[in-house]
Short mmCIF file of C-alpha atoms in Angstrom, two decimals:
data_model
loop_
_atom_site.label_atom_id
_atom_site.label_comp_id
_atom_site.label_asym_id
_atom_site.label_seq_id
_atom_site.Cartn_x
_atom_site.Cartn_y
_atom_site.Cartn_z
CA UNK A 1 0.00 0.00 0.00
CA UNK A 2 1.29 3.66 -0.49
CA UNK A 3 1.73 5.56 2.90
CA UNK A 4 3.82 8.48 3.76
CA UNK A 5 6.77 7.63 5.87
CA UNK A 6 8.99 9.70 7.98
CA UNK A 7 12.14 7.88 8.43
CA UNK A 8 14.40 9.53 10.12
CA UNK A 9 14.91 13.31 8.47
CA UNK A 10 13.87 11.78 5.26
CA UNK A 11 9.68 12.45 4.48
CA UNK A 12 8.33 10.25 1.49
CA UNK A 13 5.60 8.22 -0.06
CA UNK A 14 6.38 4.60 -0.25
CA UNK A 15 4.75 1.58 -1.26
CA UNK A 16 5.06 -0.69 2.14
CA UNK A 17 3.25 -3.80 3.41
CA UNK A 18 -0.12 -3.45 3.90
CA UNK A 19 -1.05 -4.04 7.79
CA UNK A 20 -2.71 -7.40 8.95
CA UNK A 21 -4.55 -7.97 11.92
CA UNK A 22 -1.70 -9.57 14.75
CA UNK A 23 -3.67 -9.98 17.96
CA UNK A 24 -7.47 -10.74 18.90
CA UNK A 25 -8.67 -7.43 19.53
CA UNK A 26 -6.59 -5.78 16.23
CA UNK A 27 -9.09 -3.89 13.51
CA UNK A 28 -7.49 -3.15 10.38
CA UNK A 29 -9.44 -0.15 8.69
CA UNK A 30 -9.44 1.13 5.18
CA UNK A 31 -8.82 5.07 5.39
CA UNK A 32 -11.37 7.09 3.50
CA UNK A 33 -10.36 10.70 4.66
CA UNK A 34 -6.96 11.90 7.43
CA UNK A 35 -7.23 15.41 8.48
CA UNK A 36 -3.83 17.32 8.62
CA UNK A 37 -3.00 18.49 12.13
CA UNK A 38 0.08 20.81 13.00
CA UNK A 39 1.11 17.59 14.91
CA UNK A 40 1.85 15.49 11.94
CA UNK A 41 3.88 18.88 10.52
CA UNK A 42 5.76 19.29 14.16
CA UNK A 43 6.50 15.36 14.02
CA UNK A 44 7.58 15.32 9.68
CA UNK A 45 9.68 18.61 10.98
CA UNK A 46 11.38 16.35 13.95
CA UNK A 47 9.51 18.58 16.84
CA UNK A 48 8.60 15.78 18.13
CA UNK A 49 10.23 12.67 20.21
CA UNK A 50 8.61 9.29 18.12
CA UNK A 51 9.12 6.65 16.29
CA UNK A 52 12.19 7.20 13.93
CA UNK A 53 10.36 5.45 11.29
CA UNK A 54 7.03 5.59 11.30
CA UNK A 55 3.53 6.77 9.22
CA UNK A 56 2.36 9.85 9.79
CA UNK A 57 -1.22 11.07 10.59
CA UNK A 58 -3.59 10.57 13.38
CA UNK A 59 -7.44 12.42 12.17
CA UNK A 60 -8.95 9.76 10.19
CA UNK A 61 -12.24 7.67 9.51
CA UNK A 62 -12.52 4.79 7.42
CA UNK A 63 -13.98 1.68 7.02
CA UNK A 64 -13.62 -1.40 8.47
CA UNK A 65 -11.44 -4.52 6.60
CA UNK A 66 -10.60 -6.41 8.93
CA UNK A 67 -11.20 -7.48 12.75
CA UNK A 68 -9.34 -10.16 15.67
CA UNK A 69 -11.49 -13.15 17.26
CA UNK A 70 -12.31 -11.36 20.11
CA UNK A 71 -13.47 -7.97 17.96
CA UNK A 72 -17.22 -7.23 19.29
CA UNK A 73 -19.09 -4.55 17.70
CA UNK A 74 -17.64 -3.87 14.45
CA UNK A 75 -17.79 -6.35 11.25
CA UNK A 76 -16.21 -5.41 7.87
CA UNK A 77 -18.11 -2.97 6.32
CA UNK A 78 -18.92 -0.54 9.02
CA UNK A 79 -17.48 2.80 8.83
CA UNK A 80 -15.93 4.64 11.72
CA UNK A 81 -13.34 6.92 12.93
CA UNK A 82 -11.14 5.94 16.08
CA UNK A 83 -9.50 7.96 19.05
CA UNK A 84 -5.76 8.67 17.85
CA UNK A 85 -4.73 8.30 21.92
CA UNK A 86 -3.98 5.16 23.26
CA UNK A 87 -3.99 4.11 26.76
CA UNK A 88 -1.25 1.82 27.97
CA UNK A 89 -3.46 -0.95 29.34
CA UNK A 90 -1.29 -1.43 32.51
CA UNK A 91 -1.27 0.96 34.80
CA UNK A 92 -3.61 2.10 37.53
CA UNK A 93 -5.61 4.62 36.03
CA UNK A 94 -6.08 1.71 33.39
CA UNK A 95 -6.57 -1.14 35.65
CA UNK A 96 -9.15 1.16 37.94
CA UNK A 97 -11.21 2.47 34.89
CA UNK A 98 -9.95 5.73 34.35
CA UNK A 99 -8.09 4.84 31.50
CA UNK A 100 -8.24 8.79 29.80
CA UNK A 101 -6.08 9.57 32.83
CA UNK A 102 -3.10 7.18 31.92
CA UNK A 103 0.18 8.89 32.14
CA UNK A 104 1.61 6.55 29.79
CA UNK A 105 -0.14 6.77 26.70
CA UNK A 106 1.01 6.44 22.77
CA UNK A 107 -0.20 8.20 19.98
CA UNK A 108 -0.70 7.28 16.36
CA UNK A 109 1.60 8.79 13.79
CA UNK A 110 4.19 9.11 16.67
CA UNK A 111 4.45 5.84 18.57
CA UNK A 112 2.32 4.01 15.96
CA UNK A 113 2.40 3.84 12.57
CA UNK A 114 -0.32 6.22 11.00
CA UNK A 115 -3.29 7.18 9.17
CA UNK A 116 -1.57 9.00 6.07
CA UNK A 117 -1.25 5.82 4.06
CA UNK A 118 -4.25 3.18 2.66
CA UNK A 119 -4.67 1.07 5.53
CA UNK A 120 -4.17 1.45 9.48
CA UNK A 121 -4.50 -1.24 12.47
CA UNK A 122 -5.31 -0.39 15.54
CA UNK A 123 -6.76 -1.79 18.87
CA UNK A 124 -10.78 -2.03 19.26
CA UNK A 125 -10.95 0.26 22.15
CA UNK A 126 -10.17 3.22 19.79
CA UNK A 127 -12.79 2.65 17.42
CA UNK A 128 -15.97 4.30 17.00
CA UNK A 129 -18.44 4.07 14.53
CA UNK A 130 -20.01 6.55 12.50
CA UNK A 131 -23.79 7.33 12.62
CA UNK A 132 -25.13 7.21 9.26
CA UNK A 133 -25.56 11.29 8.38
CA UNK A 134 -21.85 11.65 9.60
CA UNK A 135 -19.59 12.36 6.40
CA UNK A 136 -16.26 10.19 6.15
CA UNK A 137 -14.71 14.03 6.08
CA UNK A 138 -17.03 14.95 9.61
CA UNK A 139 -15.84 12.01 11.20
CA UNK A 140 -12.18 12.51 10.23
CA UNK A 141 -13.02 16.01 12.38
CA UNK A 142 -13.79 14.11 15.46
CA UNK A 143 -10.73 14.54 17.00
CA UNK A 144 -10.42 18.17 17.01
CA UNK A 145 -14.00 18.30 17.93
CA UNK A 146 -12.92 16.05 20.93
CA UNK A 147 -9.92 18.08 21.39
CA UNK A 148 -12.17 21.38 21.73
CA UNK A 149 -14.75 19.95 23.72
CA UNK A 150 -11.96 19.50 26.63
CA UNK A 151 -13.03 23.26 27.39
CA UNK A 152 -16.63 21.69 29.27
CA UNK A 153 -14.24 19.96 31.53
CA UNK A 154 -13.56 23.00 33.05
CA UNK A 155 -14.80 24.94 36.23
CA UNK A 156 -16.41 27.61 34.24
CA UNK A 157 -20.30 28.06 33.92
CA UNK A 158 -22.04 29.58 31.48
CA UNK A 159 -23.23 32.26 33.30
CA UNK A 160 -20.39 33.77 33.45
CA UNK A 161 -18.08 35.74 30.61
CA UNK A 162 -15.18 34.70 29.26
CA UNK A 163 -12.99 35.09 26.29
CA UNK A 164 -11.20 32.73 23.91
CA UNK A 165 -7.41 34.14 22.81
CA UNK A 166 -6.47 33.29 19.38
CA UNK A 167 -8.44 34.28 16.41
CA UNK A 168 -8.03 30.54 14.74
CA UNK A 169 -9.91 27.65 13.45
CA UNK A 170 -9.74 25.86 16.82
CA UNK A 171 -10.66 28.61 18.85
CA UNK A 172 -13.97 29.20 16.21
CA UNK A 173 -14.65 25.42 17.23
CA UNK A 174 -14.22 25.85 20.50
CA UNK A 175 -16.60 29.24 20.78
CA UNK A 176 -19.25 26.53 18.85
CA UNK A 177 -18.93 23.92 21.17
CA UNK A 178 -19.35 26.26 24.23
CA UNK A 179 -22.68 27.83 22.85
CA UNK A 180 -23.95 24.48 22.07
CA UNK A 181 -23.61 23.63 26.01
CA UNK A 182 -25.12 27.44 26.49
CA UNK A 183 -21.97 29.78 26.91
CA UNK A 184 -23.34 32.73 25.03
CA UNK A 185 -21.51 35.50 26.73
CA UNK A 186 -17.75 34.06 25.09
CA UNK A 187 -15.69 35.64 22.96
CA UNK A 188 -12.82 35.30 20.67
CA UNK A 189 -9.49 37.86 20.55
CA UNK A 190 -7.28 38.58 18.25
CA UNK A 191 -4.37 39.57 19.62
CA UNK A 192 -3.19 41.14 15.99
CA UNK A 193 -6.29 43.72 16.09
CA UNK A 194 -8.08 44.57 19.56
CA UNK A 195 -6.95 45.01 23.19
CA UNK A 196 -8.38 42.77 26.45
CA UNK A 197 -9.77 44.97 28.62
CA UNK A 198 -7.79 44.69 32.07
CA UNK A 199 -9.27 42.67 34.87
CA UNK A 200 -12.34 41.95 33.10
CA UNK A 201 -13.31 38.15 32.53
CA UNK A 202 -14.25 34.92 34.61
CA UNK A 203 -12.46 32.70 32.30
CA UNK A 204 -9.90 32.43 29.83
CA UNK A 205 -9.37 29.90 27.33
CA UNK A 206 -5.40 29.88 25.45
CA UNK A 207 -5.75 28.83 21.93
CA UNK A 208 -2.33 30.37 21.23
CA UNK A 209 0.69 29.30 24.06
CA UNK A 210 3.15 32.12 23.86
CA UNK A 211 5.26 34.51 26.67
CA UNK A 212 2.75 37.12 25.42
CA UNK A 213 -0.19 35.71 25.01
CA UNK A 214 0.05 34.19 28.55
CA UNK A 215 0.50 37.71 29.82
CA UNK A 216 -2.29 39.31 27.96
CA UNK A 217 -4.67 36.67 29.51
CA UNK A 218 -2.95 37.34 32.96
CA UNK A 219 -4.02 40.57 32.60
CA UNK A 220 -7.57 40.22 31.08
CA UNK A 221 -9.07 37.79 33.93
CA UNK A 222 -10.12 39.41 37.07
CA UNK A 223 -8.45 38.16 40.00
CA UNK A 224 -9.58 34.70 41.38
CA UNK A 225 -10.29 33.84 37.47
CA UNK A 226 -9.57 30.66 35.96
CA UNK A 227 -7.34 30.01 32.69
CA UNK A 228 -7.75 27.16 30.71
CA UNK A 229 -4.91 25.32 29.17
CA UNK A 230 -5.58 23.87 25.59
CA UNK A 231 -2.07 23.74 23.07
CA UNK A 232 -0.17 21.49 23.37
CA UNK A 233 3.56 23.37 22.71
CA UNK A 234 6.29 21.10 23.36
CA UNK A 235 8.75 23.44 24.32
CA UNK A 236 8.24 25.62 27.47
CA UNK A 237 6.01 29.17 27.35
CA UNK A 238 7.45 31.65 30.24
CA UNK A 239 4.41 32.84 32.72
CA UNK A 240 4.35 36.03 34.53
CA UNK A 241 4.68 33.83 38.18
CA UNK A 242 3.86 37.52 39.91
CA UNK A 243 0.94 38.45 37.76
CA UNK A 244 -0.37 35.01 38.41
CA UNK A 245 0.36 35.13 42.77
CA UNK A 246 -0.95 38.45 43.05
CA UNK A 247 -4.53 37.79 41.04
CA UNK A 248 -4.65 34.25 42.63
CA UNK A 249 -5.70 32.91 39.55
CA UNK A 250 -6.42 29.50 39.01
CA UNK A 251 -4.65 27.54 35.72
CA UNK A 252 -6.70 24.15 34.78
CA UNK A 253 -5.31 22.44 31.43
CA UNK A 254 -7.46 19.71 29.67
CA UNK A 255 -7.01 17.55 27.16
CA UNK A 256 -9.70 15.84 25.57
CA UNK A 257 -13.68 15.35 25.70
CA UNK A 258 -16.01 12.24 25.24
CA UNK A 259 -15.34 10.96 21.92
CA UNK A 260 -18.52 9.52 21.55
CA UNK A 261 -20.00 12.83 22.58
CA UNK A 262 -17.59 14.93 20.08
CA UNK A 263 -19.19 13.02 17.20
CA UNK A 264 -22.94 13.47 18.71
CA UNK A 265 -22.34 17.07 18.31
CA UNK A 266 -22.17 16.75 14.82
CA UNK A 267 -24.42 13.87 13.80
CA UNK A 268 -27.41 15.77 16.03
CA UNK A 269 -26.56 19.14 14.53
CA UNK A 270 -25.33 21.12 17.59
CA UNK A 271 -22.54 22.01 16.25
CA UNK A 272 -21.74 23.05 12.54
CA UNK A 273 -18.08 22.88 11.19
CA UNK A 274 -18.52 22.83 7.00
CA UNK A 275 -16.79 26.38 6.49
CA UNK A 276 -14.02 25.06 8.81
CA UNK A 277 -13.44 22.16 6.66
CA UNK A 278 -10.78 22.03 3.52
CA UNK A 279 -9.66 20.48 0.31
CA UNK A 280 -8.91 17.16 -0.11
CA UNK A 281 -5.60 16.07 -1.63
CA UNK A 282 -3.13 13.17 -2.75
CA UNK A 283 -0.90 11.66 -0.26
CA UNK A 284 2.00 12.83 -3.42
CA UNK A 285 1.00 16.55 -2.77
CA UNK A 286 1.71 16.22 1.14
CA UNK A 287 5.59 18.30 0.51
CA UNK A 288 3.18 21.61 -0.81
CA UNK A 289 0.51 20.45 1.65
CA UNK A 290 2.48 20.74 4.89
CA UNK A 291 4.06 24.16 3.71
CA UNK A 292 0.83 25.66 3.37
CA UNK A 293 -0.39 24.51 6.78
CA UNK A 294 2.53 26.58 8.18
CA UNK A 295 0.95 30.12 7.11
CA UNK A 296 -2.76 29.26 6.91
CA UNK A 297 -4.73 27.94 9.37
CA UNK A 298 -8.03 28.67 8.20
CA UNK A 299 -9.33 25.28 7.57
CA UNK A 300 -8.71 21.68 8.12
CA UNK A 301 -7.11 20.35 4.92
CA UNK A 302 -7.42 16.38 4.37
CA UNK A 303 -5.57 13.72 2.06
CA UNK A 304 -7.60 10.75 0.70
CA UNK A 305 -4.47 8.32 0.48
CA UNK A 306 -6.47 5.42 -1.57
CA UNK A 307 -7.53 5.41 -5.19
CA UNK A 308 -10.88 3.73 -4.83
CA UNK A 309 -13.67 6.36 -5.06
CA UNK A 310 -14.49 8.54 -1.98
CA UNK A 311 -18.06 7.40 -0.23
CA UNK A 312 -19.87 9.83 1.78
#
């Protein structure tokens, strides 16, 4: 099968085997749609610690080929989308049920090979089907809908005001997301056009981790307000420690929502995300692909790495 490979500094389309399922609870899935994420661009870029060979991706949906013994739910046929996030299994936030607060977790397209290439297996407990009015290109979004839906973890209600910074595609998600649960009274800020009012807001929410964003949202909450945590920068941000004491503000990161529940938003219409959705390309275009996605962020561009027609 054709799948794009980072091997070492070296980024290119290969032909490689195509995966079989190994163990009884394996599901091998034939990708439809992968959404491009600034992950798989840190990761091609080395940014980030993985795999030193490995297939990059992680936003997909597909359909299923294949399935283990011991695979309940899911026949060949069905079409679904799967959590990118695996938990390791072992340890005691596993064992005791809590399994989205392992500490030890892998990720596809870092620690596992892919979703940019024809054909992916992974383990049943990240799969989720697709309700039937779901788009293979919708459920390829489920992720980042997941992702953004980490905000409702929060201690925030939505009676009170709040402000998202970053005027970007996730933080127009995330302002959706929020109103669907009844925050009216959140904005967004762009930092390259208007000023935060001082003292101001309940709640923050950082779509945008930098030294100066942090401090613009230090000043903008009132004191005893809460920021919320959401990028996922691998490399330190500095934080205004005194700002921070003297407001007594509270800092709560989160990291993902209910994936079942991210892809209810947008099979029961509470959320709508077509205008945030982008082209489709070939896994060969990925070089011009991945440049783009380093100046534009306006919406989720996707590769469709098979040849057989797309299916809705």
């Amino acid at each position: 099968m054709r799948a794009l490979i980072k091997d070492k500094t070296d980024v290119a389309v290969r032909n490689i085997e195509q995966p079989q399922v190994q163990s009884a609870d394996d599901v091998v899935i034939r990708i439809a749609l992968a959404g491009l994420c600034r992950t798989d661009v840190f990761m091609a870029d080395g940014l980030i610690n993985g795999n030193e060979t490995v297939t990059l991706g992680h936003e997909f949906a597909g359909i299923v080929e294949d399935a283990g013994a011991d695979v309940q739910g899911f026949a060949k046929g069905d079409r679904v989308t799967v959590m990118p996030v695996i938990p390791c299994g072992k340890c005691g936030f596993c064992n005791s049920g809590a399994k989205d607060s392992c500490q030890n977790t892998t990720m596809l397209g870092i620690n596992h090979d892919g979703a940019f290439a024809e054909y992916i297996r992974v383990p049943t407990n990240t799969v989720y089907k697709l309700p039937a009015n779901v788009s293979f290109k919708h459920g390829a979004y489920s992720e980042p809908v997941a992702a953004a839906l980490a905000v409702m973890k929060a201690d925030i209600s939505p009676a009170q005001r709040g402000f998202i910074y970053g005027n970007n595609r996730f933080a127009k998600l995330i302002r959706r997301i929020m109103r669907s649960y009844g925050f009216d009274n959140v904005s967004i800020h762009d930092p390259q056009t208007e000023k935060l009012e001082d003292n101001a807001y309940d709640f923050a929410i950082e779509t945008l981790a930098t030294e100066v964003a942090m401090k613009d949202i230090l000043r903008a909450v009132r004191p005893r307000g809460r920021v919320i945590i959401r990028s996922r920068k691998h490399e330190p941000v500095g934080i205004c420690f005194d700002l921070a004491v003297k407001k007594e503000v509270t800092m709560q990161a989160v990291n993902y929502g209910p994936f079942d529940e991210a892809i209810a938003l947008m099979a029961e219409g509470r959320i709508q995300v077509d205008d945030l959705l982008g082209d489709v390309h070939d896994l060969e275009s990925f070089a011009a692909v991945f440049a783009a996605s380093k100046t534009s962020e306006t919406s989720k561009v996707f590769f469709k790495p098979g040849t057989e027609p797309e299916v809705e």
